[in-house]
């Protein structure tokens, strides 16, 4: 475990999940929740999010037990953000059945003074203006990692443009890279996105893995083929959490973050995410320990080991 | 270049291609054509296929110039097999517009006596009974690699079952593995297919790469992200050709084919296929030299190089 803290800002939610194997209601979810559980495998996490008065204490206690500082979680009057979705049999395509923003609709991240000096910031997928607002509330971090989505790319291009200039690593998927750049070819699209600000662009490709584009070139972290995938919800957020978690450890050990750090971190993110999808919701990601990650890392390394 | 020959049996065709960038008619294609051009980058190829009296001499001469023995290409009265297809903008999904088997409908591979002793056999996607028939006409090869498709999986399960017992390496895609096994999870599906005979199963995942399952475990060859993909036709066949091409070289150098050989061969196949898709039809794959493959191999290796 490292002592280098990570600030994570994003959503906390109830998810109603229709999975091929099971239908589950009131599952604790949200980008910040998954990322926080994932990152807390490696280091201290400082969480900023909003929940309603219906949100239970148990998951917050479970987070604190893993070293997540929950001081920045605001409890607002009203209901917690709720998402309902149905997955296809292949667990890749999903249909959103309902999105009730509830208290998340008026979320305005307030960074507690004790969080101000946090070297690594992970900005989950919220309005880019709010992501910018978070960056204005903290002392200049060593690394800013951000996620976004097509909704903001289409609806808030100006705010997103400003955000991209302040982001070190942008994590998006193929389609989002194409929407930002207007370019279909993924390599050219990533190069275009990188020109808009981020030093590195990570393209998530679901079960197929993730591609990193940075000053050193391209790097590919393959998705780990699991014998059983139960619930892909939160895989991307767990990937991001595992990634920044490893960066925090490396920053503490070596006092720098370079292309090598990011490449190893891609694999740590992959390993963390591969656990997440083995159970419903945060059930598995909430209990990963570093030894688990090491086990999976060895399996992932063997995937591209040339004897 | 190696002197260890490879026997390739499959289709030769005219393709009519509707690509996002261009529409091209009478493009020389077919599984055996692509595989032969690809494999001839590395070693001698012995080709068995059928063409009609409308098939031009030029591509046959081009093959011979690359060390492809065309003695086994039968010229039958009638028209050559023709396939017409339209690719979506993403170059992943394609729609078959027409399939005219023509002389390919009554193809019965006749292995010339001079081909009988060929240590490596690549059986392109033809009727499994014909694939079996080829194996009966040759002396026991060191390695038999086969492709198949959903049409035979559904229509000729008995013949396919017999074939699988005689195949060392089966190359299929995700869906074909699921159809053969009746299992959705790709890792479990591959394990099931492997139990039916092949020592190794390679699952092609298009632009995302290919997974190898064998006695040593899993290995993943990532698809190489290109700046421009023009025509994916024949990528899988070029992959197979590049793969057996490298195996032939290794067999000559070390007198054995093991899990290490196959893992390296997966990358050689990937490198070869990545050239194929850069131009329409066989235009690029027909001119690759080993130095080209080495260049791309270095790029592919850097994709998963951990500094």
Coordinates of C-alpha atoms in Angstrom, one line a residue:
Chain A
X1 CA 0.0 0.0 0.0
X2 CA 1.1 3.5 -0.9
X3 CA 0.5 6.7 1.1
X4 CA 0.2 8.9 -2.0
X5 CA -3.4 9.9 -2.1
X6 CA -5.7 10.1 -5.2
X7 CA -8.7 12.4 -5.5
X8 CA -11.6 10.8 -7.2
X9 CA -14.7 12.8 -8.3
X10 CA -17.7 11.2 -10.0
X11 CA -21.1 9.7 -9.5
X12 CA -22.4 7.4 -6.8
X13 CA -25.6 5.6 -7.7
X14 CA -28.1 2.8 -7.4
X15 CA -28.1 0.6 -10.4
X16 CA -30.9 -1.7 -11.5
X17 CA -29.2 -4.4 -13.6
X18 CA -30.8 -6.9 -16.0
X19 CA -27.9 -9.3 -16.6
X20 CA -28.1 -12.6 -18.5
X21 CA -27.5 -14.5 -15.3
X22 CA -29.5 -12.4 -12.8
X23 CA -31.6 -9.3 -12.4
X24 CA -30.4 -7.2 -9.5
X25 CA -32.0 -4.1 -8.1
X26 CA -30.6 -1.3 -5.9
X27 CA -27.0 -2.4 -6.7
X28 CA -24.5 0.2 -5.3
X29 CA -22.8 1.7 -8.4
X30 CA -21.6 4.9 -10.0
X31 CA -18.2 5.8 -11.6
X32 CA -16.7 7.2 -8.4
X33 CA -17.7 4.1 -6.4
X34 CA -16.1 1.7 -8.7
X35 CA -13.0 3.8 -9.2
X36 CA -12.6 4.3 -5.5
X37 CA -12.9 0.6 -4.6
X38 CA -10.4 -0.2 -7.4
X39 CA -7.9 2.5 -6.5
X40 CA -8.1 1.8 -2.7
X41 CA -6.5 -1.6 -3.5
X42 CA -3.2 0.3 -3.9
X43 CA -3.4 3.6 -2.0
X44 CA -5.4 6.2 -0.1
X45 CA -8.4 7.6 -1.9
X46 CA -10.2 10.9 -1.3
X47 CA -13.7 10.7 -2.7
X48 CA -15.9 13.6 -3.8
X49 CA -19.5 12.7 -4.8
X50 CA -23.1 13.2 -3.9
X51 CA -25.7 10.7 -2.5
X52 CA -29.3 11.2 -1.5
X53 CA -30.7 10.5 1.9
X54 CA -31.7 7.0 0.8
X55 CA -28.1 5.9 0.4
X56 CA -27.1 3.3 3.0
X57 CA -24.2 3.6 5.4
X58 CA -22.7 0.1 4.7
X59 CA -21.0 0.9 1.4
X60 CA -19.5 4.1 2.9
X61 CA -18.2 2.1 5.8
X62 CA -16.8 -0.6 3.5
X63 CA -15.0 2.2 1.6
X64 CA -13.6 3.7 4.8
X65 CA -12.4 0.2 5.8
X66 CA -10.3 0.2 2.6
X67 CA -8.8 3.6 3.3
X68 CA -11.2 5.7 1.3
X69 CA -11.7 9.1 2.8
X70 CA -15.4 9.8 2.5
X71 CA -15.3 13.3 4.0
X72 CA -16.0 14.7 0.5
X73 CA -19.2 12.7 0.0
X74 CA -22.1 15.1 0.3
X75 CA -25.4 13.8 1.5
X76 CA -28.1 15.9 -0.2
X77 CA -31.9 15.8 0.5
X78 CA -33.6 13.7 -2.1
X79 CA -32.9 10.5 -3.9
X80 CA -29.6 9.1 -5.1
X81 CA -28.8 9.0 -8.8
X82 CA -30.3 5.8 -10.3
X83 CA -29.4 4.0 -13.5
X84 CA -31.2 1.0 -15.0
X85 CA -29.9 -1.0 -17.8
X86 CA -30.2 -4.3 -19.6
X87 CA -27.3 -6.3 -21.0
X88 CA -27.4 -8.5 -24.1
X89 CA -26.4 -12.1 -23.8
X90 CA -22.9 -11.2 -25.0
X91 CA -22.5 -8.8 -22.1
X92 CA -21.0 -6.2 -24.5
X93 CA -24.1 -4.3 -25.7
X94 CA -26.4 -2.7 -23.1
X95 CA -29.5 -0.7 -23.3
X96 CA -30.2 2.1 -20.8
X97 CA -33.8 1.6 -19.5
X98 CA -33.8 4.6 -17.1
X99 CA -31.6 7.4 -15.9
X100 CA -32.9 9.3 -12.9
X101 CA -30.3 11.9 -12.0
X102 CA -32.0 12.9 -8.8
X103 CA -29.5 14.7 -6.4
X104 CA -26.8 14.2 -9.0
X105 CA -28.6 16.8 -11.3
X106 CA -27.4 19.6 -9.1
X107 CA -24.1 18.1 -8.1
X108 CA -21.4 20.8 -7.6
X109 CA -18.2 19.1 -6.3
X110 CA -16.9 20.8 -3.2
X111 CA -13.3 19.8 -2.5
X112 CA -12.7 19.7 1.3
X113 CA -9.6 21.7 2.4
X114 CA -7.9 18.5 3.5
X115 CA -8.1 17.2 -0.1
X116 CA -6.5 20.3 -1.7
X117 CA -3.0 18.9 -2.0
X118 CA -3.6 15.6 -3.8
X119 CA -1.0 14.7 -6.4
X120 CA -3.3 12.5 -8.5
X121 CA -6.8 13.5 -9.6
X122 CA -9.2 11.2 -11.4
X123 CA -12.1 13.1 -12.9
X124 CA -15.0 10.6 -13.5
X125 CA -17.5 11.3 -16.2
X126 CA -19.4 14.4 -15.1
X127 CA -20.1 17.8 -16.9
X128 CA -16.7 19.1 -18.2
X129 CA -17.4 22.4 -16.5
X130 CA -17.6 20.6 -13.2
X131 CA -14.4 18.7 -14.0
X132 CA -12.8 22.1 -14.6
X133 CA -14.2 23.4 -11.4
X134 CA -12.6 20.6 -9.5
X135 CA -9.2 21.4 -11.0
X136 CA -9.6 25.0 -9.8
X137 CA -10.2 23.9 -6.3
X138 CA -7.0 21.8 -6.0
X139 CA -3.3 22.7 -5.9
X140 CA -1.6 21.8 -9.2
X141 CA -1.6 18.0 -9.2
X142 CA 1.1 15.8 -10.7
X143 CA -1.4 13.9 -12.8
X144 CA -4.9 14.6 -14.0
X145 CA -6.8 11.7 -15.5
X146 CA -10.3 12.3 -17.0
X147 CA -13.1 10.3 -18.5
X148 CA -15.9 11.8 -20.6
X149 CA -18.8 10.6 -22.8
X150 CA -20.6 11.3 -26.0
X151 CA -23.3 13.3 -24.1
X152 CA -20.7 16.0 -23.2
X153 CA -18.8 15.7 -26.5
X154 CA -21.9 16.6 -28.4
X155 CA -23.5 18.9 -25.9
X156 CA -20.6 20.8 -24.2
X157 CA -17.8 21.0 -26.8
X158 CA -16.5 24.3 -25.5
X159 CA -16.2 23.2 -21.9
X160 CA -14.7 19.9 -23.0
X161 CA -12.2 21.8 -25.2
X162 CA -11.1 23.8 -22.1
X163 CA -10.9 20.7 -20.0
X164 CA -8.8 18.8 -22.5
X165 CA -6.1 21.4 -22.2
X166 CA -5.8 20.6 -18.4
X167 CA -5.9 16.9 -18.6
X168 CA -2.8 14.7 -18.7
X169 CA -4.5 11.4 -19.5
X170 CA -7.9 11.2 -21.2
X171 CA -9.6 7.8 -21.0
X172 CA -12.4 7.3 -23.7
X173 CA -13.7 4.6 -25.9
X174 CA -13.4 4.2 -29.7
X175 CA -16.6 6.0 -30.5
X176 CA -15.8 8.9 -28.2
X177 CA -12.4 9.4 -29.8
X178 CA -14.2 9.4 -33.2
X179 CA -16.7 11.9 -32.0
X180 CA -14.2 14.3 -30.5
X181 CA -11.9 14.2 -33.6
X182 CA -14.4 13.6 -36.4
X183 CA -11.9 11.0 -37.6
X184 CA -12.9 7.3 -38.1
X185 CA -9.4 5.7 -38.0
X186 CA -8.7 5.1 -34.3
X187 CA -5.0 5.8 -34.5
X188 CA -5.5 9.1 -36.3
X189 CA -8.4 9.9 -34.0
X190 CA -6.3 9.4 -31.0
X191 CA -3.5 11.5 -32.4
X192 CA -6.0 14.3 -33.1
X193 CA -7.4 14.1 -29.5
X194 CA -3.9 14.2 -28.2
X195 CA -3.3 17.5 -30.1
X196 CA -6.2 19.0 -28.2
X197 CA -4.3 18.8 -24.9
X198 CA -3.9 15.5 -23.2
X199 CA -0.3 14.1 -23.1
X200 CA -1.7 10.6 -23.3
X201 CA -5.0 9.2 -24.7
X202 CA -6.2 5.8 -23.6
X203 CA -8.8 4.1 -25.8
X204 CA -10.9 1.6 -24.0
X205 CA -12.1 -1.3 -26.2
X206 CA -14.1 -3.3 -23.6
X207 CA -13.3 -7.0 -23.5
X208 CA -10.7 -6.4 -26.2
X209 CA -8.5 -4.3 -23.9
X210 CA -7.2 -0.7 -24.1
X211 CA -4.7 1.2 -26.3
X212 CA -2.4 3.9 -25.0
X213 CA -1.2 6.7 -27.2
X214 CA 1.5 8.9 -25.8
X215 CA 4.9 10.5 -26.6
X216 CA 6.5 7.1 -26.6
X217 CA 4.1 5.7 -29.2
X218 CA 1.4 3.0 -28.8
X219 CA 0.9 0.4 -26.1
X220 CA -1.8 -2.2 -25.9
X221 CA -3.2 -3.8 -22.7
X222 CA -5.2 -6.9 -23.8
X223 CA -8.5 -7.7 -22.1
X224 CA -8.0 -10.7 -20.0
X225 CA -10.2 -13.6 -21.3
X226 CA -12.1 -14.7 -18.2
X227 CA -13.9 -18.1 -17.8
X228 CA -16.9 -16.2 -16.4
X229 CA -18.1 -12.7 -16.9
X230 CA -21.1 -11.8 -14.7
X231 CA -21.5 -8.1 -14.8
X232 CA -19.4 -5.6 -17.0
X233 CA -20.9 -2.6 -15.1
X234 CA -18.0 -0.4 -13.8
X235 CA -15.3 -2.2 -15.6
X236 CA -14.0 1.0 -17.2
X237 CA -14.2 2.8 -13.9
X238 CA -12.3 0.0 -12.2
X239 CA -9.7 0.1 -15.0
X240 CA -9.2 3.8 -14.3
X241 CA -9.1 3.3 -10.6
X242 CA -6.5 0.5 -10.8
X243 CA -4.5 2.6 -13.3
X244 CA -4.3 5.6 -11.0
X245 CA -3.7 3.3 -8.0
X246 CA -0.6 2.0 -9.6
X247 CA 0.6 5.4 -10.7
X248 CA 0.3 6.6 -7.0
X249 CA 2.5 3.7 -5.9
X250 CA 5.0 4.4 -8.6
X251 CA 5.0 8.1 -7.8
X252 CA 5.8 7.4 -4.2
X253 CA 8.5 4.9 -5.1
X254 CA 10.2 6.8 -7.9
X255 CA 9.0 10.4 -7.6
X256 CA 8.1 10.5 -11.2
X257 CA 5.4 9.5 -13.7
X258 CA 6.6 8.6 -17.2
X259 CA 5.6 6.5 -20.1
X260 CA 6.9 3.4 -18.4
X261 CA 4.6 4.1 -15.4
X262 CA 1.6 4.5 -17.6
X263 CA 2.3 1.2 -19.5
X264 CA 2.5 -0.8 -16.3
X265 CA -0.5 1.0 -14.9
X266 CA -2.5 0.0 -18.0
X267 CA -1.9 -3.7 -17.0
X268 CA -2.8 -3.0 -13.3
X269 CA -6.0 -1.3 -14.5
X270 CA -6.8 -4.3 -16.7
X271 CA -6.1 -6.7 -13.8
X272 CA -8.4 -4.7 -11.4
X273 CA -11.2 -4.5 -14.0
X274 CA -11.0 -8.2 -14.7
X275 CA -11.9 -8.9 -11.1
X276 CA -14.7 -6.3 -11.1
X277 CA -16.7 -8.1 -13.9
X278 CA -16.6 -11.4 -12.1
X279 CA -19.4 -10.5 -9.8
X280 CA -22.5 -8.2 -9.7
X281 CA -21.9 -4.6 -9.0
X282 CA -19.0 -3.7 -6.7
X283 CA -19.1 -7.1 -4.8
X284 CA -15.7 -8.3 -6.1
X285 CA -13.9 -5.0 -6.7
X286 CA -14.7 -4.0 -3.1
X287 CA -12.6 -6.9 -1.8
X288 CA -9.6 -7.0 -4.0
X289 CA -6.2 -7.0 -2.3
X290 CA -2.8 -6.4 -4.0
X291 CA -2.0 -10.1 -4.0
X292 CA -5.1 -10.7 -6.2
X293 CA -3.9 -8.1 -8.6
X294 CA -0.4 -9.7 -8.7
X295 CA -2.0 -13.1 -9.5
X296 CA -3.9 -11.7 -12.4
X297 CA -1.0 -9.6 -13.6
X298 CA 1.0 -12.8 -14.0
X299 CA -1.8 -14.3 -16.0
X300 CA -2.0 -11.2 -18.2
X301 CA 1.8 -11.1 -18.7
X302 CA 1.7 -14.7 -19.8
X303 CA -0.8 -13.7 -22.5
X304 CA 2.0 -11.9 -24.4
X305 CA 5.0 -13.8 -23.1
X306 CA 7.2 -15.1 -25.9
X307 CA 9.1 -18.2 -24.7
Chain B
X1 CA 13.7 -17.8 -47.0
X2 CA 13.2 -21.4 -46.0
X3 CA 13.1 -24.5 -48.2
X4 CA 10.5 -26.3 -46.1
X5 CA 7.4 -26.4 -48.2
X6 CA 3.8 -25.7 -47.2
X7 CA 0.8 -27.3 -49.0
X8 CA -2.1 -24.8 -49.2
X9 CA -5.5 -25.9 -50.4
X10 CA -8.4 -23.6 -50.7
X11 CA -10.3 -21.3 -53.0
X12 CA -9.2 -18.9 -55.8
X13 CA -11.7 -16.4 -56.8
X14 CA -12.8 -13.1 -58.3
X15 CA -14.1 -10.7 -55.7
X16 CA -16.3 -7.7 -56.3
X17 CA -15.6 -5.4 -53.4
X18 CA -17.7 -2.4 -52.3
X19 CA -15.3 -0.7 -49.9
X20 CA -15.8 2.7 -48.2
X21 CA -12.9 4.1 -50.3
X22 CA -13.4 2.4 -53.6
X23 CA -15.5 -0.1 -55.5
X24 CA -13.4 -2.7 -57.2
X25 CA -14.5 -5.5 -59.6
X26 CA -12.8 -8.7 -60.7
X27 CA -10.3 -8.4 -57.8
X28 CA -8.2 -11.6 -57.6
X29 CA -9.1 -13.2 -54.3
X30 CA -9.9 -16.5 -52.5
X31 CA -8.5 -18.0 -49.3
X32 CA -5.7 -20.0 -51.0
X33 CA -4.6 -17.0 -53.0
X34 CA -4.2 -14.8 -49.9
X35 CA -2.6 -17.5 -47.9
X36 CA -0.2 -18.5 -50.7
X37 CA 1.0 -14.9 -51.2
X38 CA 1.4 -14.5 -47.5
X39 CA 3.2 -17.8 -46.8
X40 CA 5.5 -17.3 -49.9
X41 CA 7.1 -14.4 -48.0
X42 CA 8.8 -17.0 -45.9
X43 CA 9.1 -20.3 -47.8
X44 CA 8.1 -22.5 -50.7
X45 CA 4.3 -22.9 -51.2
X46 CA 2.6 -25.7 -53.0
X47 CA -0.9 -24.7 -54.1
X48 CA -4.0 -26.8 -54.8
X49 CA -7.1 -24.9 -56.0
X50 CA -9.4 -24.7 -59.0
X51 CA -9.9 -21.8 -61.4
X52 CA -12.1 -21.4 -64.5
X53 CA -11.1 -20.7 -68.0
X54 CA -11.7 -17.0 -67.3
X55 CA -8.9 -16.7 -64.8
X56 CA -5.9 -14.7 -66.0
X57 CA -2.3 -15.9 -66.2
X58 CA -0.8 -12.8 -64.5
X59 CA -1.6 -13.7 -60.9
X60 CA -0.3 -17.2 -61.4
X61 CA 2.9 -15.9 -62.8
X62 CA 3.2 -13.5 -59.9
X63 CA 2.8 -16.4 -57.5
X64 CA 5.4 -18.5 -59.3
X65 CA 7.8 -15.5 -59.1
X66 CA 7.4 -15.7 -55.3
X67 CA 8.2 -19.4 -55.2
X68 CA 4.6 -20.7 -55.3
X69 CA 4.3 -24.0 -57.1
X70 CA 1.1 -23.7 -59.2
X71 CA 1.2 -27.3 -60.5
X72 CA -1.7 -28.2 -58.3
X73 CA -4.0 -25.4 -59.7
X74 CA -6.6 -27.1 -61.8
X75 CA -8.0 -25.1 -64.7
X76 CA -11.6 -26.3 -65.2
X77 CA -14.0 -25.4 -68.0
X78 CA -16.4 -22.7 -66.8
X79 CA -16.2 -19.6 -64.7
X80 CA -14.0 -19.0 -61.6
X81 CA -15.7 -18.8 -58.2
X82 CA -16.9 -15.2 -57.6
X83 CA -17.8 -13.5 -54.4
X84 CA -19.3 -10.0 -54.1
X85 CA -19.5 -8.1 -50.8
X86 CA -20.1 -4.7 -49.3
X87 CA -18.2 -3.4 -46.3
X88 CA -19.6 -1.0 -43.8
X89 CA -17.8 2.2 -43.1
X90 CA -16.1 0.6 -40.0
X91 CA -14.6 -2.1 -42.3
X92 CA -15.6 -4.7 -39.8
X93 CA -19.1 -5.7 -40.8
X94 CA -19.6 -6.9 -44.3
X95 CA -22.6 -8.1 -46.3
X96 CA -22.3 -10.8 -48.9
X97 CA -24.0 -9.6 -52.1
X98 CA -23.5 -12.6 -54.2
X99 CA -21.7 -16.0 -54.1
X100 CA -21.3 -17.8 -57.4
X101 CA -19.4 -21.0 -56.8
X102 CA -19.0 -21.9 -60.5
X103 CA -16.1 -24.3 -61.0
X104 CA -15.5 -24.3 -57.2
X105 CA -18.9 -26.2 -56.7
X106 CA -17.3 -29.4 -58.0
X107 CA -13.8 -28.8 -56.6
X108 CA -12.2 -32.1 -55.6
X109 CA -8.6 -31.4 -54.6
X110 CA -6.1 -33.6 -56.4
X111 CA -2.7 -33.5 -54.8
X112 CA 0.1 -33.8 -57.4
X113 CA 2.6 -36.7 -56.5
X114 CA 5.4 -34.1 -56.1
X115 CA 3.4 -32.5 -53.3
X116 CA 2.8 -35.7 -51.3
X117 CA 5.6 -35.2 -48.9
X118 CA 4.9 -31.7 -47.5
X119 CA 5.6 -31.2 -43.8
X120 CA 3.1 -28.4 -43.3
X121 CA -0.5 -28.4 -44.6
X122 CA -2.9 -25.4 -44.5
X123 CA -6.4 -26.4 -45.2
X124 CA -8.4 -23.4 -46.3
X125 CA -12.1 -23.1 -45.7
X126 CA -13.6 -25.8 -48.0
X127 CA -16.0 -28.7 -47.3
X128 CA -14.6 -30.7 -44.3
X129 CA -14.9 -33.9 -46.3
X130 CA -12.6 -32.4 -49.0
X131 CA -10.2 -31.2 -46.2
X132 CA -10.1 -34.9 -45.0
X133 CA -9.6 -36.1 -48.5
X134 CA -6.5 -33.9 -48.9
X135 CA -5.0 -35.4 -45.7
X136 CA -5.5 -38.9 -47.1
X137 CA -3.6 -37.9 -50.2
X138 CA -0.5 -36.7 -48.4
X139 CA 2.1 -38.5 -46.2
X140 CA 1.7 -37.7 -42.6
X141 CA 2.6 -34.0 -42.2
X142 CA 4.3 -32.5 -39.2
X143 CA 1.6 -29.9 -38.8
X144 CA -2.0 -29.6 -40.1
X145 CA -3.6 -26.2 -39.8
X146 CA -7.3 -25.8 -40.8
X147 CA -9.9 -23.1 -41.2
X148 CA -13.6 -23.7 -41.3
X149 CA -16.8 -21.7 -41.2
X150 CA -20.4 -21.6 -39.8
X151 CA -21.8 -23.1 -43.0
X152 CA -19.9 -26.4 -42.5
X153 CA -20.3 -26.3 -38.7
X154 CA -24.1 -26.3 -39.1
X155 CA -24.4 -28.3 -42.3
X156 CA -21.6 -30.9 -42.0
X157 CA -21.1 -31.6 -38.3
X158 CA -20.1 -35.3 -38.8
X159 CA -17.4 -34.6 -41.4
X160 CA -16.1 -31.7 -39.3
X161 CA -16.0 -33.9 -36.2
X162 CA -13.8 -36.3 -38.2
X163 CA -11.6 -33.5 -39.5
X164 CA -11.0 -32.0 -36.0
X165 CA -9.4 -35.3 -34.9
X166 CA -6.8 -34.9 -37.6
X167 CA -6.0 -31.2 -37.2
X168 CA -3.2 -29.8 -35.1
X169 CA -4.2 -26.1 -35.2
X170 CA -7.8 -25.0 -35.9
X171 CA -8.2 -21.3 -36.8
X172 CA -11.7 -20.0 -36.3
X173 CA -13.4 -16.8 -35.1
X174 CA -15.4 -16.2 -31.9
X175 CA -18.8 -17.1 -33.4
X176 CA -17.5 -20.3 -35.0
X177 CA -16.0 -21.4 -31.7
X178 CA -19.3 -20.8 -30.0
X179 CA -21.2 -22.7 -32.7
X180 CA -18.9 -25.7 -32.6
X181 CA -19.0 -25.9 -28.8
X182 CA -22.4 -24.5 -28.0
X183 CA -20.7 -22.5 -25.3
X184 CA -20.8 -18.7 -25.2
X185 CA -17.8 -17.9 -23.1
X186 CA -14.8 -17.8 -25.5
X187 CA -12.3 -19.4 -23.1
X188 CA -14.6 -22.3 -22.3
X189 CA -15.6 -22.6 -25.9
X190 CA -12.0 -22.8 -27.0
X191 CA -11.3 -25.5 -24.4
X192 CA -14.3 -27.5 -25.6
X193 CA -13.1 -27.2 -29.3
X194 CA -9.7 -28.3 -28.2
X195 CA -11.1 -31.5 -26.6
X196 CA -12.5 -32.4 -30.0
X197 CA -9.1 -32.9 -31.5
X198 CA -6.9 -29.9 -32.3
X199 CA -3.8 -29.5 -30.1
X200 CA -4.2 -25.7 -30.5
X201 CA -7.2 -23.5 -31.3
X202 CA -6.7 -20.0 -32.6
X203 CA -9.6 -17.6 -32.2
X204 CA -9.4 -14.7 -34.7
X205 CA -11.0 -11.5 -33.5
X206 CA -10.5 -9.3 -36.6
X207 CA -8.9 -5.9 -35.9
X208 CA -8.7 -6.9 -32.2
X209 CA -6.2 -9.6 -32.8
X210 CA -6.1 -13.4 -32.2
X211 CA -6.0 -15.7 -29.1
X212 CA -4.1 -18.9 -29.0
X213 CA -5.2 -21.7 -26.7
X214 CA -2.8 -24.7 -26.4
X215 CA -1.2 -27.0 -23.9
X216 CA 0.9 -24.0 -22.6
X217 CA -2.2 -21.9 -21.9
X218 CA -3.3 -18.7 -23.6
X219 CA -1.4 -16.3 -25.9
X220 CA -2.7 -13.1 -27.4
X221 CA -1.5 -11.5 -30.6
X222 CA -3.0 -7.9 -30.7
X223 CA -4.2 -6.5 -34.0
X224 CA -1.9 -3.8 -35.2
X225 CA -3.6 -0.4 -35.2
X226 CA -3.0 0.9 -38.7
X227 CA -3.3 4.5 -39.8
X228 CA -5.2 3.3 -42.9
X229 CA -7.1 0.2 -43.5
X230 CA -8.3 -0.1 -47.1
X231 CA -9.6 -3.6 -47.5
X232 CA -9.9 -6.3 -44.8
X233 CA -10.6 -9.0 -47.4
X234 CA -8.2 -11.9 -47.0
X235 CA -6.8 -10.7 -43.6
X236 CA -7.6 -13.9 -41.9
X237 CA -6.1 -16.0 -44.8
X238 CA -3.0 -13.8 -44.8
X239 CA -2.7 -14.3 -41.1
X240 CA -2.9 -18.1 -41.5
X241 CA -0.4 -17.9 -44.4
X242 CA 2.1 -15.8 -42.4
X243 CA 1.7 -18.1 -39.5
X244 CA 2.5 -21.3 -41.3
X245 CA 5.2 -19.5 -43.2
X246 CA 7.0 -18.8 -40.0
X247 CA 6.4 -22.3 -38.7
X248 CA 8.1 -23.6 -41.8
X249 CA 11.2 -21.5 -41.2
X250 CA 11.3 -22.6 -37.5
X251 CA 10.8 -26.2 -38.5
X252 CA 13.8 -25.9 -40.8
X253 CA 15.9 -24.2 -38.2
X254 CA 15.1 -26.2 -35.2
X255 CA 13.4 -29.4 -36.5
X256 CA 10.5 -29.0 -34.1
X257 CA 7.2 -27.1 -33.7
X258 CA 6.3 -26.3 -30.2
X259 CA 4.2 -23.8 -28.2
X260 CA 7.0 -21.2 -28.6
X261 CA 7.0 -21.6 -32.4
X262 CA 3.2 -21.0 -32.5
X263 CA 3.4 -17.9 -30.3
X264 CA 6.0 -16.3 -32.5
X265 CA 4.1 -17.5 -35.6
X266 CA 0.9 -15.7 -34.3
X267 CA 2.9 -12.4 -34.4
X268 CA 4.3 -13.1 -37.9
X269 CA 0.7 -13.9 -39.0
X270 CA -0.5 -10.6 -37.5
X271 CA 2.3 -8.7 -39.2
X272 CA 1.6 -10.3 -42.6
X273 CA -2.2 -9.6 -42.3
X274 CA -1.5 -6.0 -41.3
X275 CA 0.1 -5.4 -44.7
X276 CA -2.7 -7.2 -46.6
X277 CA -5.4 -4.8 -45.4
X278 CA -3.4 -1.7 -46.5
X279 CA -4.4 -2.2 -50.1
X280 CA -7.2 -3.6 -52.2
X281 CA -7.2 -7.4 -52.7
X282 CA -3.8 -9.0 -52.9
X283 CA -2.0 -5.9 -54.1
X284 CA 0.1 -5.5 -51.0
X285 CA 0.3 -9.0 -49.7
X286 CA 1.6 -10.1 -53.1
X287 CA 4.7 -8.0 -52.7
X288 CA 5.7 -8.3 -49.0
X289 CA 9.2 -9.3 -48.3
X290 CA 10.7 -10.6 -45.1
X291 CA 12.2 -7.3 -44.2
X292 CA 8.7 -5.7 -44.3
X293 CA 7.5 -8.3 -41.8
X294 CA 10.5 -7.6 -39.6
X295 CA 9.7 -3.9 -39.6
X296 CA 6.0 -4.5 -38.6
X297 CA 7.1 -7.2 -36.1
X298 CA 9.1 -4.5 -34.3
X299 CA 6.1 -2.2 -34.2
X300 CA 3.9 -5.0 -32.9
X301 CA 6.5 -6.0 -30.2
X302 CA 6.6 -2.4 -29.1
X303 CA 2.8 -2.5 -28.6
X304 CA 3.3 -4.7 -25.5
X305 CA 6.8 -3.8 -24.6
X306 CA 7.1 -2.8 -20.9
X307 CA 10.0 -0.3 -20.5

